[in-house]
Amino acid sequence: MNDLLLGKLKDLKLSGVIKSFDLRVEEAIKNNFSYQEFFEILINDEVSNRRINSNQKRISKARFPWHKTLEEYNFSYQPSINKRFIYNLATCEFVRKKENVAFIGPPGTGKTHLAIAIGLKAVALGYRVLFTTANEMLEELYISRADNSYQQKLKNYVNVDLLIIDELGLRKFNQSNVDDFYEIIRLLNKRD
Protein backbone atom coordinates (compact mmCIF):
# COMPACT_ATOMS: atom_id res chain seq x y z
CA MET A 1 0.00 0.00 0.00
CA ASN A 2 1.40 3.39 -0.90
CA ASP A 3 1.65 6.28 1.57
CA LEU A 4 -1.00 8.38 -0.20
CA LEU A 5 -3.60 5.61 0.04
CA LEU A 6 -2.57 4.86 3.63
CA GLY A 7 -3.04 8.52 4.55
CA LYS A 8 -6.51 8.62 3.01
CA LEU A 9 -7.55 5.42 4.78
CA LYS A 10 -6.30 6.90 8.09
CA ASP A 11 -8.23 10.12 7.41
CA LEU A 12 -11.36 8.03 6.89
CA LYS A 13 -10.53 6.03 10.04
CA LEU A 14 -10.65 2.72 8.18
CA SER A 15 -8.24 0.82 10.42
CA GLY A 16 -9.80 -2.54 9.57
CA VAL A 17 -9.04 -1.98 5.90
CA ILE A 18 -5.52 -0.79 6.73
CA LYS A 19 -4.81 -3.93 8.78
CA SER A 20 -5.95 -6.37 6.12
CA PHE A 21 -5.30 -4.50 2.86
CA ASP A 22 -2.00 -6.10 1.78
CA LEU A 23 -3.16 -9.59 2.69
CA ARG A 24 -6.46 -9.07 0.85
CA VAL A 25 -4.70 -7.75 -2.26
CA GLU A 26 -2.57 -10.92 -2.38
CA GLU A 27 -5.65 -13.06 -1.80
CA ALA A 28 -7.60 -11.25 -4.53
CA ILE A 29 -4.80 -11.68 -7.07
CA LYS A 30 -4.30 -15.35 -6.16
CA ASN A 31 -8.03 -16.14 -6.34
CA ASN A 32 -8.84 -13.78 -9.21
CA PHE A 33 -11.52 -11.92 -7.23
CA SER A 34 -13.69 -9.40 -9.02
CA TYR A 35 -13.47 -5.76 -7.90
CA GLN A 36 -16.78 -6.18 -6.13
CA GLU A 37 -15.64 -9.31 -4.28
CA PHE A 38 -12.42 -7.59 -3.23
CA PHE A 39 -14.28 -4.49 -2.06
CA GLU A 40 -16.83 -6.59 -0.15
CA ILE A 41 -14.06 -8.46 1.68
CA LEU A 42 -12.39 -5.17 2.67
CA ILE A 43 -15.71 -3.78 3.93
CA ASN A 44 -16.32 -6.98 5.91
CA ASP A 45 -12.87 -6.60 7.47
CA GLU A 46 -13.69 -3.02 8.47
CA VAL A 47 -17.06 -4.00 9.96
CA SER A 48 -15.46 -6.87 11.87
CA ASN A 49 -12.67 -4.63 13.18
CA ARG A 50 -15.17 -2.01 14.36
CA ARG A 51 -17.30 -4.64 16.08
CA ILE A 52 -14.25 -6.01 17.90
CA ASN A 53 -13.08 -2.53 18.91
CA SER A 54 -16.56 -1.56 20.10
CA ASN A 55 -16.81 -4.74 22.16
CA GLN A 56 -13.39 -4.11 23.72
CA LYS A 57 -14.37 -0.54 24.62
CA ARG A 58 -17.60 -1.72 26.25
CA ILE A 59 -15.67 -4.36 28.23
CA SER A 60 -13.20 -1.72 29.41
CA LYS A 61 -16.00 0.69 30.41
CA ALA A 62 -17.81 -2.11 32.25
CA ARG A 63 -14.97 -2.27 34.79
CA PHE A 64 -15.16 -6.01 35.38
CA PRO A 65 -12.64 -7.04 38.07
CA TRP A 66 -11.74 -10.13 36.03
CA HIS A 67 -12.93 -12.08 33.00
CA LYS A 68 -15.19 -15.03 33.82
CA THR A 69 -17.46 -16.91 31.43
CA LEU A 70 -20.43 -19.22 31.88
CA GLU A 71 -18.42 -21.98 30.26
CA GLU A 72 -15.88 -21.71 33.12
CA TYR A 73 -18.54 -21.95 35.83
CA ASN A 74 -18.70 -25.32 37.62
CA PHE A 75 -22.41 -26.01 37.99
CA SER A 76 -21.66 -29.36 39.67
CA TYR A 77 -20.04 -27.39 42.54
CA GLN A 78 -23.39 -25.65 43.11
CA PRO A 79 -26.05 -28.21 42.11
CA SER A 80 -28.83 -26.07 43.57
CA ILE A 81 -28.32 -23.50 40.78
CA ASN A 82 -30.67 -23.97 37.86
CA LYS A 83 -28.30 -24.15 34.88
CA ARG A 84 -31.08 -23.61 32.35
CA PHE A 85 -32.26 -20.48 34.19
CA ILE A 86 -28.72 -19.05 34.21
CA TYR A 87 -28.26 -19.74 30.49
CA ASN A 88 -31.64 -18.12 29.88
CA LEU A 89 -30.38 -15.03 31.73
CA ALA A 90 -27.35 -15.08 29.43
CA THR A 91 -29.65 -14.29 26.48
CA CYS A 92 -30.05 -10.90 28.21
CA GLU A 93 -33.76 -10.80 27.54
CA PHE A 94 -34.13 -9.43 31.07
CA VAL A 95 -31.95 -6.45 30.05
CA ARG A 96 -34.16 -5.74 27.05
CA LYS A 97 -37.26 -5.97 29.24
CA LYS A 98 -35.58 -3.82 31.95
CA GLU A 99 -36.13 -6.47 34.61
CA ASN A 100 -34.09 -6.80 37.79
CA VAL A 101 -32.20 -9.94 38.76
CA ALA A 102 -30.67 -10.70 42.17
CA PHE A 103 -28.25 -13.51 42.98
CA ILE A 104 -28.67 -14.33 46.66
CA GLY A 105 -26.56 -16.78 48.59
CA PRO A 106 -23.65 -17.22 50.97
CA PRO A 107 -20.13 -16.08 50.07
CA GLY A 108 -18.14 -18.37 47.79
CA THR A 109 -21.03 -19.74 45.78
CA GLY A 110 -20.11 -18.08 42.48
CA LYS A 111 -22.52 -15.15 42.41
CA THR A 112 -19.83 -12.74 41.21
CA HIS A 113 -18.62 -15.22 38.59
CA LEU A 114 -22.14 -15.60 37.19
CA ALA A 115 -22.79 -11.85 37.28
CA ILE A 116 -19.58 -11.14 35.34
CA ALA A 117 -20.30 -13.93 32.85
CA ILE A 118 -23.78 -12.58 32.15
CA GLY A 119 -22.36 -9.06 31.98
CA LEU A 120 -19.87 -10.20 29.34
CA LYS A 121 -22.72 -11.78 27.35
CA ALA A 122 -24.58 -8.46 27.55
CA VAL A 123 -21.49 -6.60 26.30
CA ALA A 124 -21.17 -9.04 23.40
CA LEU A 125 -24.80 -8.31 22.51
CA GLY A 126 -24.02 -4.59 22.37
CA TYR A 127 -25.34 -3.51 25.76
CA ARG A 128 -23.58 -0.92 27.92
CA VAL A 129 -22.68 -2.58 31.22
CA LEU A 130 -21.18 -1.30 34.46
CA PHE A 131 -19.88 -3.56 37.22
CA THR A 132 -19.34 -2.16 40.72
CA THR A 133 -19.47 -3.24 44.31
CA ALA A 134 -22.11 -1.69 46.52
CA ASN A 135 -19.42 -0.23 48.76
CA GLU A 136 -17.46 1.26 45.85
CA MET A 137 -20.58 2.83 44.32
CA LEU A 138 -21.86 4.29 47.59
CA GLU A 139 -18.42 5.56 48.59
CA GLU A 140 -18.04 7.28 45.21
CA LEU A 141 -21.47 8.88 45.56
CA TYR A 142 -20.67 10.02 49.10
CA ILE A 143 -17.38 11.62 48.02
CA SER A 144 -19.03 13.21 44.98
CA ARG A 145 -21.16 15.37 47.25
CA ALA A 146 -18.02 17.24 48.35
CA ASP A 147 -16.99 18.27 44.84
CA ASN A 148 -20.52 18.80 43.50
CA SER A 149 -20.22 15.93 41.01
CA TYR A 150 -23.04 13.93 42.63
CA GLN A 151 -25.50 14.29 39.75
CA GLN A 152 -22.84 13.27 37.22
CA LYS A 153 -21.89 10.23 39.29
CA LEU A 154 -25.55 9.23 39.52
CA LYS A 155 -25.80 9.48 35.72
CA ASN A 156 -22.73 7.26 35.34
CA TYR A 157 -24.54 4.52 37.25
CA VAL A 158 -27.92 4.80 35.59
CA ASN A 159 -26.94 5.58 31.99
CA VAL A 160 -26.08 1.97 31.27
CA ASP A 161 -28.22 -0.89 30.05
CA LEU A 162 -27.07 -3.24 32.82
CA LEU A 163 -25.78 -2.18 36.24
CA ILE A 164 -24.23 -5.05 38.19
CA ILE A 165 -23.92 -4.30 41.91
CA ASP A 166 -21.81 -6.90 43.67
CA GLU A 167 -21.31 -7.55 47.38
CA LEU A 168 -24.64 -6.04 48.37
CA GLY A 169 -25.29 -6.76 52.01
CA LEU A 170 -21.68 -7.36 53.06
CA ARG A 171 -21.51 -4.06 54.92
CA LYS A 172 -24.05 -2.15 56.91
CA PHE A 173 -25.23 1.06 55.24
CA ASN A 174 -25.62 4.38 57.01
CA GLN A 175 -28.66 6.53 56.20
CA SER A 176 -26.81 8.48 53.49
CA ASN A 177 -25.82 5.18 51.82
CA VAL A 178 -29.38 3.91 51.99
CA ASP A 179 -30.68 7.12 50.43
CA ASP A 180 -28.11 6.96 47.62
CA PHE A 181 -28.82 3.29 46.96
CA TYR A 182 -32.56 3.88 46.68
CA GLU A 183 -31.95 6.91 44.46
CA ILE A 184 -29.99 4.69 42.05
CA ILE A 185 -32.80 2.11 42.09
CA ARG A 186 -35.44 4.82 41.60
CA LEU A 187 -33.60 6.30 38.63
CA LEU A 188 -33.01 2.89 37.06
CA ASN A 189 -36.69 2.02 37.34
CA LYS A 190 -37.73 5.43 36.00
CA ARG A 191 -35.97 4.93 32.64
CA ASP A 192 -38.01 4.13 29.56
Backbone as a ProteinNet text record, in pm:
[ID]
protein_1_A
[PRIMARY]
MNDLLLGKLKDLKLSGVIKSFDLRVEEAIKNNFSYQEFFEILINDEVSNRRINSNQKRISKARFPWHKTLEEYNFSYQPSINKRFIYNLATCEFVRKKENVAFIGPPGTGKTHLAIAIGLKAVALGYRVLFTTANEMLEELYISRADNSYQQKLKNYVNVDLLIIDELGLRKFNQSNVDDFYEIIRLLNKRD
[TERTIARY]
86.5	0	91	57.5	140.1	98.7	186.8	165.5	43.1	15.5	-99.7	-229.8	-240.8	-359.8	-369.9	-258.1	-257.2	-306.4	-260.2	-303.7	-452.6	-506.6	-650.7	-732.1	-684.3	-754.7	-751.5	-639.2	-630.2	-724.6	-731.3	-822.7	-966.9	-999.5	-1135.6	-1155.7	-1048.9	-1053.1	-1096.1	-1035.8	-1065.1	-952.6	-935	-823.9	-837.7	-960.1	-980.2	-930.6	-952.8	-903.8	-751.4	-697.7	-551.8	-485.3	-540.3	-480.8	-478.4	-582.8	-594.7	-565.2	-539.1	-529.6	-428.1	-303.8	-200.1	-232.7	-277.5	-315.7	-431.4	-529.2	-646	-610	-514.8	-469.8	-408.2	-318.7	-257	-362.5	-457.2	-565.2	-648.2	-678.7	-759.9	-687.7	-557.4	-479.6	-473	-442.8	-429.7	-560.6	-673.1	-802.9	-882.5	-821	-884.4	-1022.1	-1026.6	-1152.2	-1191	-1319.7	-1368.5	-1347.7	-1359.5	-1346.9	-1450.7	-1570.8	-1678.4	-1647.9	-1598.7	-1564	-1453.5	-1352.8	-1241.8	-1291.9	-1374.1	-1427.8	-1514.4	-1595.8	-1682.7	-1600.5	-1492.1	-1406.2	-1343.9	-1296.5	-1239.2	-1342.8	-1463.9	-1570.7	-1603.3	-1607.7	-1632.4	-1522.2	-1397.6	-1286.6	-1305.7	-1348	-1369	-1481.7	-1592.6	-1706	-1664.9	-1592.4	-1546.4	-1452.9	-1361.1	-1267.5	-1342.1	-1440.3	-1517.1	-1597.6	-1653.3	-1729.6	-1638.8	-1521.5	-1425.3	-1383.2	-1349.7	-1307.9	-1419.4	-1541.3	-1655.5	-1676.7	-1665.5	-1681.4	-1572.5	-1448.5	-1339.1	-1359.5	-1410.3	-1436.6	-1546.1	-1652.2	-1760.2	-1711.3	-1623.2	-1567.4	-1484.4	-1403.3	-1320.3	-1406.9	-1510.9	-1599.5	-1680.9	-1701.7	-1780.8	-1708.1	-1578.2	-1496.6	-1511.2	-1513.3	-1516.2	-1384.2	-1389.1	-1264.2	-1179.6	-1242.7	-1174	-1267.8	-1217.1	-1292.7	-1335.5	-1465.1	-1519.4	-1634.8	-1640.6	-1746.5	-1836.1	-1951.7	-2043	-1980.4	-1905.2	-1842.2	-1740.9	-1685	-1588.2	-1655.1	-1785	-1853.7	-1880.6	-1850.8	-1869.7	-2006.9	-2105	-2240.7	-2250	-2161.7	-2166.4	-2121.7	-2045.1	-2004.2	-2122.9	-2217.5	-2338.6	-2461.5	-2494	-2605.2	-2741.7	-2753.3	-2882.9	-2911.9	-2812.3	-2832	-2891.4	-2998.4	-3067.4	-2989.2	-2917	-2830.3	-2909.8	-3026.3	-3107.8	-3152.5	-3186.5	-3226.1	-3110.6	-2989.6	-2871.8	-2843.9	-2849.6	-2826	-2936.7	-3055.8	-3163.9	-3132.9	-3080.2	-3038.5	-2930.8	-2845.1	-2735.2	-2783.7	-2910.1	-2964.9	-2986.8	-2987.6	-3004.6	-3142.6	-3238	-3375.7	-3422.5	-3375.5	-3413.2	-3361.6	-3248.6	-3195.4	-3287.9	-3325.7	-3415.6	-3547.7	-3597.8	-3726	-3711.7	-3587	-3557.7	-3606.5	-3578.2	-3612.6	-3490.8	-3516.1	-3409.2	-3384.2	-3258.8	-3220	-3131.2	-3152.1	-3067.2	-3016.6	-2885.5	-2825.4	-2805.5	-2871.3	-2867	-2809.8	-2714.5	-2655.5	-2534.5	-2481.8	-2365.1	-2239.6	-2138.2	-2012.6	-1951.5	-1885.3	-1814.3	-1897.2	-2016.9	-2103.1	-2100.9	-2025.5	-2011.4	-2102.4	-2161	-2251.8	-2178.6	-2060.2	-1982.8	-1943.1	-1898.8	-1861.5	-1979	-2096	-2213.7	-2252.8	-2243.7	-2278.6	-2184.8	-2055.4	-1958.4	-1983.8	-2007	-2030.2	-2152	-2258.2	-2377.5	-2351.3	-2274.9	-2236	-2156.5	-2065	-1987.4	-2076.4	-2175.9	-2271.9	-2347.4	-2386.4	-2457.6	-2369.8	-2242.8	-2149.1	-2140.3	-2128	-2117	-2241.7	-2355.5	-2480	-2497.1	-2398.7	-2402.4	-2455.2	-2483.4	-2534.4	-2420.4	-2451.8	-2357.8	-2375	-2265	-2267.8	-2172.1	-2208.2	-2118.2	-2120.9	-2003	-1987.7	-1929.3	-1986.2	-1934.4	-1971.4	-1902.9	-1947	-2036.5	-2122.5	-2211.4	-2128.6	-2025.4	-1941.9	-1871.5	-1815.2	-1746.1	-1841.4	-1960.2	-2057.9	-2101.6	-2135.3	-2185.7	-2076.8	-1954.6	-1842.4	-1817.7	-1823	-1804.2	-1914.5	-2037	-2147.5	-2130.5	-2087.6	-2066.9	-1959.9	-1847.9	-1737.7	-1779.7	-1863.6	-1903.3	-1984.9	-2041.6	-2116.3	-2022.2	-1898.4	-1802.4	-1756	-1747.1	-1698.8	-1811	-1933.7	-2052.2	-2062.2	-2010.2	-2022.4	-2125.2	-2207.2	-2303.8	-2397.2	-2455.6	-2550.2	-2481.8	-2358.2	-2284	-2253.7	-2216.8	-2189	-2315.9	-2428.4	-2555.4	-2580.1	-2559.2	-2580.3	-2489.4	-2365.7	-2273.2	-2328.5	-2399.3	-2453.8	-2585.4	-2661.2	-2792.3	-2797	-2695.3	-2694.1	-2624.9	-2655.8	-2607.7	-2729.7	-2712	-2822	-2829.5	-2712.5	-2707.2	-2609.1	-2661.6	-2578.5	-2568.7	-2446.9	-2422.7	-2364.7	-2437.3	-2391.9	-2356.9	-2229.6	-2180.6	-2163.5	-2157.5	-2131.3	-2234.3	-2355.5	-2464.2	-2495.2	-2497.4	-2529.4	-2408.4	-2287.4	-2168.2	-2134.2	-2176	-2150.7	-2281.5	-2287.6	-2405.5	-2400.7	-2514.3	-2522.7	-2566.1	-2509.8	-2562.1	-2679	-2746.2	-2866.4	-2834.5	-2721.2	-2681.3	-2663.3	-2599.4	-2581.8	-2715.3	-2804.9	-2938	-3009.6	-3003.5	-3068.3	-3009.1	-2877	-2811.2	-2847.5	-2848.4	-2882.1	-3024.3	-3118	-3256	-3272.9	-3191	-3194.7	-3148.5	-3045.8	-2999.4	-3111.3	-3171.6	-3280	-3397.2	-3433.2	-3543.7	-3515.3	-3394.5	-3359.8	-3353.4	-3304.4	-3300.8	-3441.2	-3531.6	-3669.3	-3749.2	-3702.5	-3772.6	-3743.9	-3634.1	-3596.8	-3702.9	-3704.5	-3800.5	-3778.2
-116.7	0	122.9	218.8	339.3	438	533.5	628.5	716.8	753.3	838.2	765.4	640.1	560.9	538.1	506.6	485.5	609.9	726.7	851.8	874.6	844	862.1	764.5	641.2	542.2	583.5	640.5	689.9	807.5	898.1	1012.2	965.6	857.9	803.4	708.9	689.3	603.2	459.9	407.4	271.7	177.1	162.7	82.1	-65.9	-114.1	-254.1	-280.2	-186	-198.1	-189.1	-95.9	-79.1	-208.4	-271.1	-393.1	-507.5	-518.7	-636.7	-610.4	-487.5	-450.3	-534.6	-537.8	-609.8	-758.5	-817.8	-959.2	-981.5	-892.1	-906.7	-884	-795.5	-775.2	-904.3	-965.1	-1092.4	-1199.6	-1206.6	-1305.7	-1283.1	-1157.4	-1124.6	-1160.6	-1134.2	-1168.2	-1319.3	-1388.1	-1535.2	-1602.3	-1550	-1614	-1546.6	-1446.9	-1378.3	-1320.6	-1252.1	-1191.5	-1076.9	-1057.7	-939.5	-818	-698.2	-576.5	-574.8	-618.1	-617.7	-714.8	-833.6	-930.6	-877	-817.3	-758.7	-647.9	-560.3	-449.4	-501	-601.2	-658.9	-720	-786.6	-845.6	-735.9	-628.9	-517.3	-453.6	-436.3	-378.4	-471.6	-601.3	-697.8	-691.6	-674.5	-660.4	-536.3	-427.2	-302.3	-319	-378.3	-400	-490	-594.9	-687	-615.6	-537.8	-463.4	-365.9	-296.1	-200.8	-272	-386.4	-463.7	-508.7	-556.9	-601.5	-483.9	-371	-253	-202.4	-201.8	-156.3	-247.4	-376.6	-474	-454	-432.5	-411.2	-283.5	-179.2	-54	-73.4	-147.2	-172	-257	-353.7	-435.5	-348.1	-260.7	-171.9	-78.7	-21.6	68.8	-3.3	-133	-210.8	-228.4	-216.7	-226.7	-361.1	-468.6	-601	-623.2	-680.7	-703.6	-815.1	-906.1	-1013	-1065.7	-1152.6	-1207.8	-1349.5	-1371.1	-1503.4	-1532.6	-1654.7	-1691.4	-1798.6	-1815.9	-1921.9	-2058.9	-2070.5	-2198.5	-2239.7	-2142.3	-2170.5	-2203.3	-2174.8	-2194.7	-2343	-2391.9	-2531.9	-2549.2	-2582.5	-2600.7	-2721.5	-2819.2	-2935.6	-2896.8	-2788.8	-2739.4	-2679.6	-2624	-2564.8	-2628.1	-2752.1	-2820.8	-2757	-2670.9	-2606.6	-2496.2	-2455.5	-2350.4	-2412.3	-2350.3	-2397.3	-2351.5	-2445.4	-2414.8	-2355.7	-2410.9	-2361	-2217.2	-2185.4	-2048.4	-1951.1	-1990.5	-1905.2	-1883.5	-1988.9	-1973.9	-1891.1	-1898.1	-1812.2	-1665.4	-1639.4	-1502.8	-1453.4	-1544.4	-1507.8	-1462.1	-1483.6	-1429.3	-1279.2	-1232.3	-1090.3	-1036.4	-1123.4	-1080.4	-992.4	-1022.9	-943	-798.8	-780.3	-645.2	-569.6	-636.6	-573.5	-535.9	-621.5	-597.1	-505.6	-468.4	-382.3	-444.9	-574.4	-647.4	-655.2	-667.1	-680.2	-826.6	-859.1	-994.3	-982.7	-1069.5	-1070.5	-1211.9	-1224.9	-1351.3	-1344	-1433.9	-1432.7	-1565.1	-1556.9	-1678.4	-1645.2	-1745.1	-1721.7	-1692	-1634.6	-1608.4	-1737	-1723.8	-1836.7	-1928.7	-1886.7	-1974.1	-1941.3	-1838.9	-1808.4	-1699.2	-1621.9	-1515.1	-1412.5	-1372.5	-1274.3	-1331.4	-1456.2	-1521.6	-1518.9	-1558.3	-1560.4	-1419.8	-1323.2	-1185.1	-1132.1	-1158.3	-1114.1	-1185.8	-1315.1	-1392.6	-1340.7	-1312	-1257.8	-1115.8	-1039.3	-905.7	-909.9	-1005.4	-1020.1	-1059.2	-1143.5	-1178.4	-1053.4	-969.8	-846	-753.5	-741.8	-660.1	-712.4	-843.9	-904	-877.9	-860.7	-831.1	-681.1	-601.8	-458.6	-371.5	-429.2	-351.1	-280.4	-165.1	-92.2	-146.6	-192.2	-258.3	-186.1	-181.9	-129.6	-224.8	-269.8	-355.9	-273	-284.8	-215.6	-296.9	-268	-323.8	-218.8	-262.6	-168.7	-66.1	-112.9	-23.3	80.3	35.2	126.1	232.3	190	282.6	385.4	338.2	428.9	521.3	471.2	556.2	665.9	628.8	727.6	833.6	791.9	888.2	979	922.8	1002.2	1108.4	1068.3	1161.8	1267.1	1227.5	1320.8	1439.1	1424.1	1536.7	1652.9	1620.6	1723.7	1808.9	1749.8	1827.4	1860.5	1847	1880.1	1800.3	1678.6	1593.4	1482.1	1496.3	1392.9	1356.5	1456.8	1429.3	1356.2	1394.3	1327.4	1183.2	1160.2	1023.1	938.2	995.8	923.3	881.9	976.9	948.2	834.8	832.5	725.7	587.7	581.2	452	416	512.8	480	490.1	548.2	558.4	438.9	322.5	196.8	107.1	4.7	-89.3	-192.8	-224.3	-324	-276.8	-253.3	-218	-340.6	-389.1	-505	-452.6	-473.4	-429.7	-554.8	-572.5	-690.3	-658.6	-763	-754.8	-670.4	-674.5	-603.8	-681.1	-611.6	-676.4	-719.9	-697.7	-736.5	-634.8	-510.4	-405.6	-336.7	-288	-215.4	-74.2	-27.4	105.9	207.2	328.6	438.3	501	596.4	653.1	718.4	785.2	848.1	742	628.1	518.1	461.2	443.6	390.5	484.2	613.8	712.3	708.3	701.4	696.4	568.7	456.3	329	333.6	381.1	387.9	490.4	594.3	691.3	625.2	543.8	469	377.1	303.3	211.2	288.8	399.9	482	529.8	579	630.4	518.4	403.5	289.2	246	244.1	201.6	309.1	431.8	543.2	550.2	486.2	492.6	428	470.2	413.2	267
0	0	0	-84.8	-89.7	19.8	47.4	157	135	10.3	-20.1	15.6	-27.2	3.8	154.2	218.9	362.9	436.4	393.8	455.5	441.2	323.8	301.4	385.8	395.1	478.1	625.5	669.9	808.5	829.9	730.8	741	754.9	684.2	689.2	808.2	885.4	1004	969	864.3	817.6	859.1	990.4	1041.6	1007.3	995.3	957.4	816.5	727.4	589.7	589.4	666.9	673.5	719.5	822.2	877.9	777.4	697.4	612	464.7	427.3	285.8	208.7	253.3	178.1	165.1	272.3	268.6	171.7	173.8	85.4	-61.3	-87.4	-225.9	-277.9	-197.9	-237.5	-260.5	-170.2	-179.8	-305.1	-335.7	-453.2	-581.8	-587.3	-707.3	-723.5	-613.8	-616.5	-658.5	-608.5	-634.4	-745.6	-808.3	-920.5	-883.1	-767.8	-723.5	-816.6	-829.8	-901.9	-812.2	-869.9	-789.6	-679	-712.8	-613.3	-499.8	-531.7	-427.7	-337.2	-398.2	-322.8	-230.1	-283.7	-206.1	-91.4	-118.6	-15.1	98.7	65.5	168.2	254	190.7	266.8	359.5	309.3	392.8	509.1	483.8	591.2	697.4	652	746.7	833.8	772.4	847.1	948.6	905.9	995.7	1112.1	1083.1	1187.1	1284.4	1233.5	1317.7	1408.7	1354.5	1435.8	1543.5	1510.3	1607.6	1722.6	1688.6	1789.9	1878	1815	1891.2	1982.2	1931	2009.8	2130.4	2108.2	2216.1	2322.1	2277.7	2372.2	2452.7	2389.8	2462	2566.5	2528.9	2625.1	2742.3	2715.5	2823.3	2916.6	2859.4	2940.9	3026.2	2967.5	3040.7	3147.2	3129.4	3225.3	3358.4	3357.7	3479.3	3552.1	3475.4	3538.1	3612.5	3732.9	3807.1	3745.6	3675.3	3603.1	3496.2	3412.4	3299.7	3335.5	3350.6	3381.7	3285.7	3236.8	3142.5	3203.6	3142.6	3187.7	3165.1	3057.5	3025.6	3132.9	3205.4	3311.8	3445.3	3455.6	3583.1	3606.7	3726.5	3762	3827.1	3746.8	3798.8	3892.4	3877.7	3966.5	4108.7	4123.1	4253.7	4328.4	4253.4	4311.3	4244.8	4278.5	4210.6	4233.1	4332.7	4357.2	4254.6	4179.4	4078.1	3953.1	3905.7	3786.1	3662.7	3602.7	3488.2	3372.3	3345.7	3235.2	3260.2	3384.6	3419.4	3396.3	3437.8	3420.8	3271.7	3193.1	3049.1	2983.5	3037.2	2988.1	3020.1	3139.2	3173.2	3076.4	3032.1	2942.8	2804.8	2773.2	2647.9	2661.5	2785.4	2821	2785.4	2776.4	2754	2870.1	2990.3	3107	3094.4	3025.7	3004.6	2909.7	2802	2705.1	2769.5	2858	2924.3	3046.8	3079.4	3195.1	3326.2	3339.6	3460.9	3553.1	3681.2	3779.4	3810	3838.5	3876.3	3999	4096.5	4216.6	4239.6	4257	4297.8	4448.1	4520.5	4666	4713.9	4804.5	4858.8	4942.4	5011.5	5096.7	5013.3	5077.8	5007.2	4950.9	4837.7	4778.8	4693.1	4657.4	4577.7	4428.8	4390	4247.9	4195.6	4285.2	4241.1	4154.7	4196.9	4120.8	3985.7	3984.3	3859.1	3760.9	3807.2	3719.4	3674.2	3764	3727.7	3619.6	3635	3534	3401.8	3407.2	3284.6	3209.4	3280.4	3215.5	3166.5	3242.8	3198.5	3069.1	3057.3	2933.7	2816.1	2842	2734.9	2690.5	2786.9	2754.7	2670.7	2707.3	2630	2486.5	2472.8	2339.6	2255.5	2321.4	2250.5	2224.3	2265	2236.5	2348.4	2463.8	2575.9	2649.7	2706.5	2792.2	2933.6	2992.1	3122.1	3216.1	3344	3446.5	3565.5	3606.6	3722.4	3835.4	3954.6	4071.8	4195	4303.2	4431.2	4496.3	4582.9	4652.1	4728.7	4797.2	4876.1	4786.9	4676.6	4584.6	4529.6	4487.6	4432.5	4537.1	4655.4	4758.6	4811.2	4818.2	4859	4755.3	4627.7	4521	4523.7	4547.6	4556.4	4677.6	4789.9	4910.4	4886.8	4829.6	4802.1	4700.1	4604.5	4498.1	4550.7	4666.4	4725.4	4759.2	4795.2	4835.1	4717	4599.2	4484.1	4384.8	4430.2	4349.5	4219.4	4219.4	4100.8	4122.4	4225.5	4263	4148	4083.2	3974.5	3858.7	3828.7	3721.6	3758.8	3882.7	3928.8	3922.7	3963.4	3951.8	3806.5	3714.7	3571.6	3524.9	3573.4	3534.1	3569.4	3680.7	3724.8	3657.7	3615.4	3558.7	3407.1	3344.3	3198.6	3134.2	3184.7	3127.5	3108.4	3026.7	3005.5	3116.7	3175.6	3281.9	3388.8	3508.5	3623.5	3713	3733.2	3819	3949.5	4058.6	4190.8	4270.5	4296.7	4367	4515.7	4594.1	4737.7	4813.2	4767.8	4836.8	4964.4	5074.4	5201.1	5280.2	5229.6	5306	5414.4	5392.7	5491.6	5525.1	5646.5	5690.6	5632.7	5583.1	5524.1	5629.1	5620.7	5701.5	5624.6	5682.4	5619.7	5485.4	5474.7	5349.3	5240.4	5276.1	5181.5	5135.9	5230.5	5199	5102.3	5131	5042.8	4902	4893.3	4762.2	4687.3	4759.7	4695.7	4638.4	4716.4	4667.5	4556.2	4556.5	4446.4	4315.9	4323.1	4205.1	4155.6	4246	4208.8	4149.9	4210.9	4160.2	4017.7	3995.6	3862.9	3758.8	3799.4	3706.2	3666.8	3762.7	3734.2	3661.9	3664.3	3599.6	3448.8	3406.1	3263.9	3176.2	3051.4	2955.5	2934.8
[MASK]
++++++++++++++++++++++++++++++++++++++++++++++++++++++++++++++++++++++++++++++++++++++++++++++++++++++++++++++++++++++++++++++++++++++++++++++++++++++++++++++++++++++++++++++++++++++++++++++++

